[in-house]
Amino acid sequence: MKVIQREGHPFQWIHGIYKDPYEQLAYGEKMDLGSRQHELIDVLPLEEPVLGVMPYIPAEPDA
Amino acid sequence: MTSKVFWGSPHQTQLDAKQTLPAKLDLILEKLELRQRVKGHRVAIKVHLGNDVGYSTVHPVLVRRVVEAVKEGEGKPFVTDLAHSEATAPMRGYTAETIGCPIYPSTGFDEKWFVTHPYKYRQMEEFQLGGAIEEATFLIDLSHVKGHPSCSYAGAIKNLALGCVTGETRSAMHDVCNYEPAFIKENCPDEKTRVAIRESCPYGGIVDDKEDPDGLHLHYINCNQCMICQDVAGSALVIDRESFMAFLKVNVIATKLVLDTFEPGNAVFINVANTLTPVCDCFGFTGLPVLPDAGVFGSNDIIAIEQATLDATDATSIMEKTFPAA
């Protein structure tokens, strides 16, 4: 397996430019399956990393 | 129309379970208001349960989160997949005990439980949809995202299209690529050239035609359009874009037929984009991923969730060092 060309989605780079998932979605949109237009909503936006103490994991759960 | 796609990042900034995928999946299920929608419904959770020793399918921990949410909403969940994957599912950790609900083969134990839907596309006249899907009243399409040699990318559409139909229909769907012959015998001057065309493909994509000793057959699954064959074949072998796209389009058609069996609003879609292997879970093994994890996505719109997943994975870098040798 190797990169054949670098166009389209990275999976197309290895499986072929003629296997186009974006065109598939355009076809799905024409079939009234849904809309490519979307709003991506992060359900838990990352906070700034917090330096902290590694949590203590007891060897015995009830200890 | 703009659809909402809820997303949980694969990253965490603290060593805290609340920042990991199961917790983010819970948040997505809340955003989708799944519990409020499933009361009294027979809920099919379509999961590819994999084959053989593959372990990159949707993890039982994640499946269980979905099952529990359905139960809390007083729905009646079951997980479903193809008969051969269902039969061996315990080998990969999927049992009623681990995931919390029964597992049924989508088309029955012997593929005799289906409903025929007439639909003409290329040489296909009909699609046989599984009885488990037909009898469900709510659908959760819970997909593992990965690469696929026939369609490059596989997620929510592929999970429904190939996983809810009989073997006969699945086979016919793969054959739509061959509707127009790739090998044009009249344009091949002699046997020596025919053999040279066959041998030119480094990926074993061109083979003798089983039904015609003077012919050649193109395996579209193997062909990555490197076009090496074209130097030898000239006009005797046609590498036609539309023949490749036919498989992706027939997947859309089958998906539409599946979704049309549900009342509007009675389907949700979840894409788990981790362990992004180059080939699908049907292969029965798990190699190294070739793209970084992209998290978990949820939506009421199958096109929107696929677009969001493609966009997220498109923005990452392919890891060529992890490619399998073949």
Short mmCIF file of C-alpha atoms in Angstrom, two decimals:
data_model
loop_
_atom_site.label_atom_id
_atom_site.label_comp_id
_atom_site.label_asym_id
_atom_site.label_seq_id
_atom_site.Cartn_x
_atom_site.Cartn_y
_atom_site.Cartn_z
CA MET A 1 0.00 0.00 0.00
CA LYS A 2 1.28 3.44 -0.86
CA VAL A 3 0.18 6.95 -1.71
CA ILE A 4 -0.78 6.99 -5.40
CA GLN A 5 -1.56 10.67 -5.65
CA ARG A 6 -2.26 13.50 -3.22
CA GLU A 7 -5.65 14.80 -4.27
CA GLY A 8 -8.95 14.60 -2.41
CA HIS A 9 -9.38 12.94 0.98
CA PRO A 10 -6.31 11.14 2.39
CA PHE A 11 -8.13 7.80 2.02
CA GLN A 12 -8.39 8.56 -1.72
CA TRP A 13 -4.64 9.02 -1.78
CA ILE A 14 -4.27 5.28 -1.22
CA HIS A 15 -7.50 3.84 -2.67
CA GLY A 16 -7.88 6.04 -5.74
CA ILE A 17 -9.11 9.46 -6.77
CA TYR A 18 -12.13 7.96 -8.58
CA LYS A 19 -13.54 6.68 -5.28
CA ASP A 20 -14.71 10.10 -4.16
CA PRO A 21 -16.63 10.24 -0.85
CA TYR A 22 -17.38 13.94 -1.30
CA GLU A 23 -19.18 13.23 -4.57
CA GLN A 24 -21.03 10.44 -2.79
CA LEU A 25 -22.38 12.98 -0.32
CA ALA A 26 -23.42 15.31 -3.13
CA TYR A 27 -25.38 12.38 -4.57
CA GLY A 28 -26.90 11.68 -1.15
CA GLU A 29 -27.93 15.29 -0.87
CA LYS A 30 -29.68 15.03 -4.26
CA MET A 31 -31.48 11.95 -2.94
CA ASP A 32 -32.79 14.07 -0.03
CA LEU A 33 -30.84 12.14 2.57
CA GLY A 34 -29.59 15.29 4.25
CA SER A 35 -27.42 18.35 3.92
CA ARG A 36 -23.69 18.79 3.58
CA GLN A 37 -24.02 22.18 5.24
CA HIS A 38 -23.50 21.73 8.91
CA GLU A 39 -22.55 23.42 12.13
CA LEU A 40 -19.94 21.51 14.12
CA ILE A 41 -20.56 21.85 17.84
CA ASP A 42 -17.83 20.75 20.24
CA VAL A 43 -19.59 19.16 23.22
CA LEU A 44 -16.61 19.70 25.53
CA PRO A 45 -14.23 22.38 24.30
CA LEU A 46 -10.71 21.85 25.51
CA GLU A 47 -9.57 23.94 28.40
CA GLU A 48 -6.01 25.03 28.83
CA PRO A 49 -3.96 22.08 30.06
CA VAL A 50 -3.78 22.02 33.84
CA LEU A 51 -0.61 20.87 35.51
CA GLY A 52 -1.71 18.81 38.43
CA VAL A 53 -0.98 15.83 40.56
CA MET A 54 -1.48 12.43 39.01
CA PRO A 55 -4.65 10.99 40.57
CA TYR A 56 -4.11 8.24 43.14
CA ILE A 57 -5.47 4.90 41.97
CA PRO A 58 -5.80 2.62 45.00
CA ALA A 59 -4.57 -0.93 44.58
CA GLU A 60 -7.71 -2.07 46.35
CA PRO A 61 -10.87 -0.28 45.17
CA ASP A 62 -12.26 0.07 48.69
CA ALA A 63 -9.02 1.16 50.29
CA MET B 1 -30.48 23.83 5.43
CA THR B 2 -27.73 23.68 8.03
CA SER B 3 -27.65 20.58 10.22
CA LYS B 4 -26.04 20.29 13.60
CA VAL B 5 -23.21 17.84 14.14
CA PHE B 6 -22.10 17.32 17.72
CA TRP B 7 -18.46 16.42 18.19
CA GLY B 8 -16.28 15.12 20.97
CA SER B 9 -12.59 15.66 20.42
CA PRO B 10 -10.22 12.72 20.94
CA HIS B 11 -7.93 14.99 22.95
CA GLN B 12 -7.90 15.63 26.66
CA THR B 13 -6.11 18.25 28.71
CA GLN B 14 -6.45 16.50 32.04
CA LEU B 15 -6.14 12.92 33.23
CA ASP B 16 -9.84 12.74 33.79
CA ALA B 17 -12.39 10.22 32.47
CA LYS B 18 -14.80 13.10 31.88
CA GLN B 19 -12.61 14.23 28.99
CA THR B 20 -12.52 10.89 27.19
CA LEU B 21 -14.67 9.48 24.41
CA PRO B 22 -17.26 7.55 26.47
CA ALA B 23 -18.07 10.71 28.44
CA LYS B 24 -18.19 12.80 25.29
CA LEU B 25 -20.43 10.22 23.67
CA ASP B 26 -22.78 10.62 26.66
CA LEU B 27 -22.83 14.38 26.06
CA ILE B 28 -23.61 13.83 22.38
CA LEU B 29 -26.50 11.50 23.25
CA GLU B 30 -27.82 14.22 25.55
CA LYS B 31 -27.55 16.83 22.80
CA LEU B 32 -29.41 14.50 20.42
CA GLU B 33 -32.09 14.05 23.12
CA LEU B 34 -31.93 10.32 22.50
CA ARG B 35 -33.58 9.32 25.78
CA GLN B 36 -36.58 11.52 25.09
CA ARG B 37 -37.11 10.01 21.63
CA VAL B 38 -36.97 6.25 22.08
CA LYS B 39 -39.73 5.50 24.60
CA GLY B 40 -41.65 2.40 23.51
CA HIS B 41 -39.61 2.03 20.34
CA ARG B 42 -37.92 -1.14 19.19
CA VAL B 43 -34.48 0.36 18.65
CA ALA B 44 -32.06 -1.21 16.17
CA ILE B 45 -28.47 -0.25 16.92
CA LYS B 46 -26.56 -1.07 13.76
CA VAL B 47 -22.95 -1.82 14.59
CA HIS B 48 -20.37 -3.58 12.45
CA LEU B 49 -19.30 -6.32 14.83
CA GLY B 50 -16.29 -7.21 12.69
CA ASN B 51 -14.75 -10.50 11.70
CA ASP B 52 -12.18 -12.93 13.04
CA VAL B 53 -9.58 -11.15 15.22
CA GLY B 54 -10.32 -7.55 14.27
CA TYR B 55 -10.56 -5.29 17.32
CA SER B 56 -10.91 -1.81 15.84
CA THR B 57 -14.69 -1.91 15.58
CA VAL B 58 -16.75 0.28 17.92
CA HIS B 59 -15.60 -0.79 21.39
CA PRO B 60 -18.17 -2.58 23.61
CA VAL B 61 -17.73 0.19 26.21
CA LEU B 62 -19.09 2.70 23.69
CA VAL B 63 -21.85 0.38 22.46
CA ARG B 64 -22.95 -0.10 26.07
CA ARG B 65 -23.21 3.67 26.63
CA VAL B 66 -25.69 3.85 23.76
CA VAL B 67 -27.62 0.78 24.92
CA GLU B 68 -27.91 2.17 28.45
CA ALA B 69 -29.18 5.50 27.15
CA VAL B 70 -31.89 3.73 25.13
CA LYS B 71 -32.91 1.70 28.17
CA GLU B 72 -33.03 4.81 30.36
CA GLY B 73 -35.36 6.30 27.76
CA GLU B 74 -37.56 3.18 28.00
CA GLY B 75 -36.73 2.01 24.51
CA LYS B 76 -36.18 -1.64 23.64
CA PRO B 77 -32.69 -1.86 22.16
CA PHE B 78 -31.00 -4.59 20.20
CA VAL B 79 -27.73 -4.60 18.32
CA THR B 80 -27.74 -5.96 14.80
CA ASP B 81 -25.28 -6.86 12.07
CA LEU B 82 -24.70 -9.41 9.33
CA ALA B 83 -25.24 -13.04 10.33
CA HIS B 84 -21.60 -14.08 10.03
CA SER B 85 -20.42 -11.17 12.16
CA GLU B 86 -23.15 -11.73 14.73
CA ALA B 87 -22.30 -15.44 14.97
CA THR B 88 -18.69 -14.75 15.97
CA ALA B 89 -19.27 -11.50 17.87
CA PRO B 90 -18.43 -12.98 21.32
CA MET B 91 -14.89 -13.63 20.06
CA ARG B 92 -14.49 -9.87 19.88
CA GLY B 93 -16.17 -9.02 23.16
CA TYR B 94 -19.74 -8.43 22.03
CA THR B 95 -22.30 -10.41 24.03
CA ALA B 96 -25.67 -9.57 25.52
CA GLU B 97 -23.91 -9.48 28.90
CA THR B 98 -21.20 -7.04 27.85
CA ILE B 99 -23.26 -4.62 25.81
CA GLY B 100 -26.52 -4.93 27.75
CA CYS B 101 -28.97 -6.02 25.07
CA PRO B 102 -29.56 -8.87 22.61
CA ILE B 103 -27.67 -9.17 19.32
CA TYR B 104 -29.63 -10.27 16.24
CA PRO B 105 -28.49 -11.00 12.69
CA SER B 106 -29.97 -8.26 10.49
CA THR B 107 -31.27 -10.69 7.84
CA GLY B 108 -31.82 -13.75 10.03
CA PHE B 109 -29.59 -16.69 10.88
CA ASP B 110 -29.81 -18.10 7.35
CA GLU B 111 -30.48 -14.86 5.47
CA LYS B 112 -34.15 -15.71 5.01
CA TRP B 113 -35.53 -12.79 7.00
CA PHE B 114 -35.80 -9.88 4.58
CA VAL B 115 -38.20 -7.64 2.67
CA THR B 116 -37.68 -7.00 -1.03
CA HIS B 117 -37.70 -3.39 -2.25
CA PRO B 118 -37.88 -2.90 -6.03
CA TYR B 119 -35.37 -0.27 -7.17
CA LYS B 120 -33.60 -0.08 -10.51
CA TYR B 121 -29.96 0.95 -10.62
CA ARG B 122 -27.65 -0.31 -13.35
CA GLN B 123 -28.17 -4.10 -13.41
CA MET B 124 -29.93 -4.18 -10.04
CA GLU B 125 -33.71 -4.50 -9.93
CA GLU B 126 -34.28 -4.90 -6.20
CA PHE B 127 -32.73 -4.66 -2.74
CA GLN B 128 -33.37 -7.17 0.06
CA LEU B 129 -33.43 -5.37 3.42
CA GLY B 130 -33.05 -7.24 6.69
CA GLY B 131 -36.08 -8.07 8.79
CA ALA B 132 -34.41 -6.78 11.94
CA ILE B 133 -34.28 -3.35 10.33
CA GLU B 134 -37.78 -3.58 8.91
CA GLU B 135 -39.29 -4.47 12.28
CA ALA B 136 -37.44 -1.79 14.23
CA THR B 137 -39.13 1.56 14.71
CA PHE B 138 -36.03 3.58 15.64
CA LEU B 139 -32.52 3.32 14.25
CA ILE B 140 -29.14 4.18 15.73
CA ASP B 141 -26.43 3.97 13.09
CA LEU B 142 -23.31 3.46 15.22
CA SER B 143 -20.34 3.35 12.87
CA HIS B 144 -16.62 2.90 13.01
CA VAL B 145 -14.86 5.22 10.57
CA LYS B 146 -12.06 3.74 8.47
CA GLY B 147 -10.69 3.47 4.97
CA HIS B 148 -12.15 1.10 2.43
CA PRO B 149 -10.67 -0.28 -0.79
CA SER B 150 -13.95 -0.06 -2.73
CA CYS B 151 -15.10 3.40 -1.65
CA SER B 152 -11.97 4.90 -0.01
CA TYR B 153 -13.89 6.07 3.10
CA ALA B 154 -16.42 4.13 5.15
CA GLY B 155 -18.65 5.50 7.88
CA ALA B 156 -22.36 5.96 8.51
CA ILE B 157 -23.53 5.34 4.94
CA LYS B 158 -21.48 2.21 4.41
CA ASN B 159 -22.57 0.77 7.77
CA LEU B 160 -26.22 0.84 6.73
CA ALA B 161 -25.83 0.16 3.03
CA LEU B 162 -23.89 -3.09 3.28
CA GLY B 163 -24.82 -4.14 6.80
CA CYS B 164 -28.60 -4.23 6.51
CA VAL B 165 -29.00 -6.28 3.32
CA THR B 166 -28.76 -9.93 2.34
CA GLY B 167 -25.61 -11.45 0.88
CA GLU B 168 -27.32 -11.63 -2.50
CA THR B 169 -27.97 -7.88 -2.48
CA ARG B 170 -24.52 -7.12 -1.09
CA SER B 171 -22.93 -9.09 -3.92
CA ALA B 172 -25.09 -7.36 -6.53
CA MET B 173 -24.15 -3.98 -5.07
CA HIS B 174 -20.46 -4.73 -5.53
CA ASP B 175 -21.15 -5.81 -9.12
CA VAL B 176 -22.60 -2.46 -10.24
CA CYS B 177 -19.04 -1.36 -11.03
CA ASN B 178 -18.95 -4.01 -13.78
CA TYR B 179 -22.14 -2.85 -15.52
CA GLU B 180 -20.06 -1.52 -18.41
CA PRO B 181 -17.19 -3.83 -19.41
CA ALA B 182 -13.76 -2.38 -18.63
CA PHE B 183 -12.01 -4.61 -21.15
CA ILE B 184 -12.85 -3.83 -24.78
CA LYS B 185 -11.89 -7.01 -26.58
CA GLU B 186 -12.18 -5.46 -30.04
CA ASN B 187 -9.50 -2.94 -29.12
CA CYS B 188 -7.02 -5.57 -27.96
CA PRO B 189 -4.81 -6.58 -30.89
CA ASP B 190 -3.69 -10.03 -29.72
CA GLU B 191 -3.30 -12.53 -26.89
CA LYS B 192 0.18 -11.27 -26.07
CA THR B 193 -1.20 -7.80 -25.41
CA ARG B 194 -4.09 -9.22 -23.38
CA VAL B 195 -1.65 -11.05 -21.12
CA ALA B 196 0.58 -7.98 -20.88
CA ILE B 197 -2.40 -5.90 -19.74
CA ARG B 198 -3.25 -8.50 -17.09
CA GLU B 199 0.33 -8.63 -15.83
CA SER B 200 0.77 -4.86 -15.82
CA CYS B 201 -1.29 -4.30 -12.68
CA PRO B 202 0.94 -4.31 -9.59
CA TYR B 203 -2.11 -4.79 -7.36
CA GLY B 204 -3.60 -7.89 -8.96
CA GLY B 205 -6.59 -5.91 -10.14
CA ILE B 206 -6.76 -7.36 -13.63
CA VAL B 207 -7.53 -11.05 -14.00
CA ASP B 208 -8.74 -13.48 -16.65
CA ASP B 209 -12.47 -13.33 -17.20
CA LYS B 210 -13.93 -16.55 -15.77
CA GLU B 211 -16.69 -16.48 -18.39
CA ASP B 212 -14.58 -15.59 -21.41
CA PRO B 213 -11.11 -17.08 -22.03
CA ASP B 214 -10.30 -14.17 -24.36
CA GLY B 215 -11.46 -11.56 -21.90
CA LEU B 216 -10.20 -9.71 -18.83
CA HIS B 217 -11.97 -8.69 -15.65
CA LEU B 218 -11.17 -5.58 -13.62
CA HIS B 219 -11.42 -5.87 -9.84
CA TYR B 220 -12.47 -2.35 -8.91
CA ILE B 221 -11.68 -3.03 -5.27
CA ASN B 222 -7.99 -3.52 -6.13
CA CYS B 223 -7.71 -0.65 -8.61
CA ASN B 224 -6.33 2.59 -7.18
CA GLN B 225 -6.07 4.25 -10.60
CA CYS B 226 -2.31 4.24 -10.71
CA MET B 227 -2.90 3.97 -14.49
CA ILE B 228 0.17 1.82 -15.10
CA CYS B 229 -2.06 -0.50 -17.15
CA GLN B 230 -2.96 2.31 -19.51
CA ASP B 231 0.57 2.39 -20.93
CA VAL B 232 0.06 -1.20 -22.08
CA ALA B 233 -3.66 -1.33 -22.75
CA GLY B 234 -4.39 1.81 -24.69
CA SER B 235 -8.08 1.77 -25.55
CA ALA B 236 -8.49 -1.91 -24.68
CA LEU B 237 -9.01 -1.22 -20.98
CA VAL B 238 -11.21 1.63 -19.81
CA ILE B 239 -10.61 2.99 -16.31
CA ASP B 240 -13.85 4.92 -16.04
CA ARG B 241 -14.58 7.21 -13.09
CA GLU B 242 -18.32 6.59 -13.16
CA SER B 243 -17.86 2.82 -12.81
CA PHE B 244 -15.96 3.40 -9.56
CA MET B 245 -18.52 5.93 -8.34
CA ALA B 246 -21.32 3.46 -9.06
CA PHE B 247 -20.44 1.54 -5.90
CA LEU B 248 -20.49 4.68 -3.79
CA LYS B 249 -23.83 5.67 -5.32
CA VAL B 250 -25.45 2.29 -4.81
CA ASN B 251 -24.44 2.61 -1.16
CA VAL B 252 -26.43 5.83 -1.00
CA ILE B 253 -29.43 4.13 -2.62
CA ALA B 254 -29.39 1.23 -0.16
CA THR B 255 -29.01 3.68 2.73
CA LYS B 256 -32.00 5.65 1.53
CA LEU B 257 -34.09 2.48 1.30
CA VAL B 258 -33.08 1.58 4.86
CA LEU B 259 -33.86 5.03 6.23
CA ASP B 260 -37.17 5.18 4.37
CA THR B 261 -38.40 2.27 6.51
CA PHE B 262 -38.32 4.62 9.54
CA GLU B 263 -40.60 7.52 10.32
CA PRO B 264 -38.89 10.91 9.87
CA GLY B 265 -36.91 11.78 12.98
CA ASN B 266 -36.53 8.19 14.09
CA ALA B 267 -32.88 7.75 13.18
CA VAL B 268 -29.67 9.09 14.67
CA PHE B 269 -26.11 8.71 13.48
CA ILE B 270 -22.92 8.31 15.47
CA ASN B 271 -19.48 8.09 13.88
CA VAL B 272 -16.60 6.85 15.99
CA ALA B 273 -13.46 8.03 14.24
CA ASN B 274 -10.70 6.25 16.07
CA THR B 275 -8.18 3.62 14.95
CA LEU B 276 -8.54 4.80 11.36
CA THR B 277 -7.24 1.74 9.59
CA PRO B 278 -6.75 1.80 5.78
CA VAL B 279 -9.17 -1.05 5.11
CA CYS B 280 -12.56 -2.00 6.45
CA ASP B 281 -13.51 -4.14 9.43
CA CYS B 282 -14.64 -6.97 7.12
CA PHE B 283 -10.99 -7.93 6.68
CA GLY B 284 -11.00 -9.55 10.10
CA PHE B 285 -7.83 -8.02 11.51
CA THR B 286 -6.62 -4.71 12.87
CA GLY B 287 -3.41 -3.13 11.66
CA LEU B 288 -1.97 0.25 12.45
CA PRO B 289 -4.09 3.33 11.81
CA VAL B 290 -3.05 5.56 8.90
CA LEU B 291 -4.82 8.71 10.10
CA PRO B 292 -4.92 10.18 13.63
CA ASP B 293 -8.03 9.70 15.77
CA ALA B 294 -10.66 12.38 15.08
CA GLY B 295 -13.10 11.76 17.94
CA VAL B 296 -16.80 10.94 18.03
CA PHE B 297 -19.55 12.63 16.02
CA GLY B 298 -23.34 12.60 16.40
CA SER B 299 -26.15 14.01 14.28
CA ASN B 300 -29.69 13.53 13.06
CA ASP B 301 -28.42 14.07 9.50
CA ILE B 302 -26.42 11.28 7.85
CA ILE B 303 -25.01 13.51 5.13
CA ALA B 304 -23.96 16.20 7.58
CA ILE B 305 -22.21 13.75 9.89
CA GLU B 306 -20.33 12.17 7.00
CA GLN B 307 -19.27 15.60 5.72
CA ALA B 308 -18.09 16.65 9.18
CA THR B 309 -16.16 13.41 9.62
CA LEU B 310 -14.56 13.72 6.20
CA ASP B 311 -13.61 17.33 6.87
CA ALA B 312 -12.07 16.47 10.24
CA THR B 313 -10.06 13.54 8.90
CA ASP B 314 -9.12 15.43 5.74
CA ALA B 315 -7.47 18.05 7.89
CA THR B 316 -5.04 15.53 9.39
CA SER B 317 -1.85 14.07 8.00
CA ILE B 318 -1.62 10.57 6.63
CA MET B 319 0.92 8.39 8.43
CA GLU B 320 2.80 6.66 5.63
CA LYS B 321 5.17 4.92 8.01
CA THR B 322 2.27 2.83 9.31
CA PHE B 323 1.15 1.57 5.89
CA PRO B 324 1.03 -2.19 5.49
CA ALA B 325 3.60 -3.46 3.00
CA ALA B 326 1.09 -4.98 0.58
#
